[in-house]
Amino acid sequence: MPDPVLFSWGPVTIRWYGVLIVIGMALGVFLACIEAKRRELNADHYFNMCLMVLVFGVLGARAYYILFNWGYYGANPIKMLAFPEGGLAIHGGLIVGGAVFVLSGLYYRIGGWVSLDIAAPSAALAQAIGRWGNFFNQEAYGYIVDPEKIRWAMYIDGAYRHPTFLYESIWDLLVFLFLLWYRRRRYPVSGDVFLMYATLYSAGRIVIEGFRTDSLMLGSWRAAQVLSAVVIVVSVAALLIRRRGKNQGGKIINVR
């Protein structure tokens, strides 16, 4: 069993969970700023936008998790601040962080779609790295399996299980690599990269979520699967509608 603590120094404890999330975010910001420069945008403005997104994204992820576990946190309010112990829901971070990103992009006069296109690969990479924090915290794992049949099963919490955090990390990395390739193509409509990210990530999440044992629930439904399905429908519809508008117009449209 891995030690969730990287090191302790007096009252200060540094956990792998937080370190990996910070590393993922830092790399994501670095890549986003490079892409902003490539597009001849103000990298300083984009860096400021990323900092705001990081702060509000983490708060949104925490608030989303707390909302779905209110029975526990309502009785233990001090635990709401125990970020190192885990308890971040990525969908909450994406919703709040994405909204802040668009609004700050409009403030700096960087189109909302353009901002999201630049951020999408960075988000996928940050998720791929951050998921390993779940490994060290021994959370976000799947059902018990027979290691003779599932050779890649990992020994977690006293049994061999589906390493769903690993599945999602690999999927996020593949999405990241695909988006790097996709955005280098001469795509005609701004927003395509982000909508592809939303569709692909959500499709993978629906499948992987089915193996998890700690899903946040909406009644008898897994919340992540429900929200992911909605995101796929909206994203695919947006892609088709915007493409149809381009074709009917007979010229390339760059929607900002």
Coordinates of C-alpha atoms in Angstrom, one line a residue, residues 57-173:
G57 CA -11.9 25.3 -10.3
V58 CA -10.6 23.7 -7.1
L59 CA -13.3 25.4 -5.1
G60 CA -15.9 24.2 -7.5
A61 CA -14.6 20.7 -7.4
R62 CA -14.7 20.7 -3.7
A63 CA -18.2 22.2 -3.4
Y64 CA -19.6 19.7 -5.9
Y65 CA -18.1 16.8 -3.8
I66 CA -19.4 18.3 -0.6
L67 CA -22.9 18.8 -2.0
F68 CA -23.1 15.1 -2.9
N69 CA -21.8 14.1 0.6
W70 CA -23.7 16.6 2.7
G71 CA -24.7 14.1 5.3
Y72 CA -21.1 13.7 6.3
Y73 CA -19.8 17.2 5.8
G74 CA -22.9 18.8 7.4
A75 CA -22.1 16.9 10.5
N76 CA -18.4 17.6 10.3
P77 CA -18.1 21.1 8.8
I78 CA -14.4 21.4 9.6
K79 CA -13.7 18.6 7.2
M80 CA -14.8 20.8 4.4
L81 CA -11.4 22.4 4.5
A82 CA -9.5 19.0 4.6
F83 CA -8.4 19.2 0.9
P84 CA -5.3 17.0 1.4
E85 CA -7.5 14.1 2.3
G86 CA -9.1 14.1 -1.1
G87 CA -12.7 14.8 -2.1
L88 CA -12.6 16.7 -5.4
A89 CA -15.2 16.0 -8.1
I90 CA -13.8 16.9 -11.5
H91 CA -17.2 17.8 -13.0
G92 CA -17.6 20.6 -10.4
G93 CA -14.1 21.9 -11.3
L94 CA -14.9 21.8 -15.0
I95 CA -18.2 23.6 -14.6
V96 CA -17.0 26.4 -12.3
G97 CA -13.5 26.7 -13.9
G98 CA -14.9 26.7 -17.4
A99 CA -17.4 29.5 -16.6
V100 CA -14.6 31.6 -15.0
F101 CA -12.4 30.9 -18.0
V102 CA -15.0 32.1 -20.4
L103 CA -15.9 35.2 -18.4
S104 CA -12.2 36.2 -17.8
G105 CA -11.5 35.6 -21.5
L106 CA -14.3 38.0 -22.4
Y107 CA -12.9 40.5 -20.0
Y108 CA -9.5 40.4 -21.6
R109 CA -11.2 40.4 -25.1
I110 CA -10.0 36.9 -25.8
G111 CA -13.0 35.0 -27.4
G112 CA -14.7 32.5 -25.1
W113 CA -14.4 29.7 -27.6
V114 CA -10.8 30.5 -28.3
S115 CA -10.0 30.5 -24.6
L116 CA -11.6 27.1 -24.2
D117 CA -9.8 25.7 -27.2
I118 CA -6.5 26.6 -25.7
A119 CA -7.4 25.2 -22.3
A120 CA -8.9 21.9 -23.4
P121 CA -5.6 19.9 -24.0
S122 CA -4.2 21.3 -20.7
A123 CA -7.2 20.2 -18.8
A124 CA -6.9 16.6 -20.2
L125 CA -3.2 16.5 -19.2
A126 CA -3.8 17.9 -15.7
Q127 CA -6.5 15.2 -15.2
A128 CA -4.2 12.4 -16.4
I129 CA -1.5 13.4 -13.9
G130 CA -3.9 14.3 -11.0
R131 CA -5.6 10.9 -11.2
W132 CA -2.5 9.4 -9.7
G133 CA -3.2 11.3 -6.5
N134 CA -6.2 8.8 -6.2
F135 CA -3.7 6.0 -6.3
F136 CA -1.7 7.3 -3.3
N137 CA -4.9 8.1 -1.4
Q138 CA -6.2 4.6 -2.3
E139 CA -9.5 6.0 -3.6
A140 CA -11.5 6.1 -6.9
Y141 CA -11.0 2.4 -7.4
G142 CA -13.3 -0.3 -8.9
Y143 CA -14.9 -3.6 -8.0
I144 CA -13.1 -6.6 -6.6
V145 CA -11.9 -8.9 -9.4
D146 CA -10.1 -12.2 -9.9
P147 CA -6.4 -11.3 -10.5
E148 CA -6.1 -14.5 -12.6
K149 CA -8.7 -13.1 -15.0
I150 CA -7.9 -9.4 -14.8
R151 CA -4.1 -9.4 -14.9
W152 CA -3.8 -5.7 -14.5
A153 CA -5.8 -5.6 -11.3
M154 CA -4.2 -3.8 -8.4
Y155 CA -4.3 -4.6 -4.7
I156 CA -6.2 -1.8 -3.1
D157 CA -8.0 -1.6 0.2
G158 CA -7.5 -5.3 1.0
A159 CA -8.4 -6.8 -2.3
Y160 CA -7.6 -6.9 -6.0
R161 CA -9.7 -4.3 -7.9
H162 CA -10.2 -2.6 -11.1
P163 CA -7.7 0.4 -11.0
T164 CA -10.3 2.9 -12.4
F165 CA -8.0 5.8 -11.6
L166 CA -5.5 4.2 -13.9
Y167 CA -8.1 3.7 -16.6
E168 CA -9.1 7.3 -16.5
S169 CA -5.5 8.5 -16.4
I170 CA -4.7 6.6 -19.6
W171 CA -7.9 7.8 -21.3
D172 CA -7.2 11.4 -20.4
L173 CA -3.6 11.1 -21.8

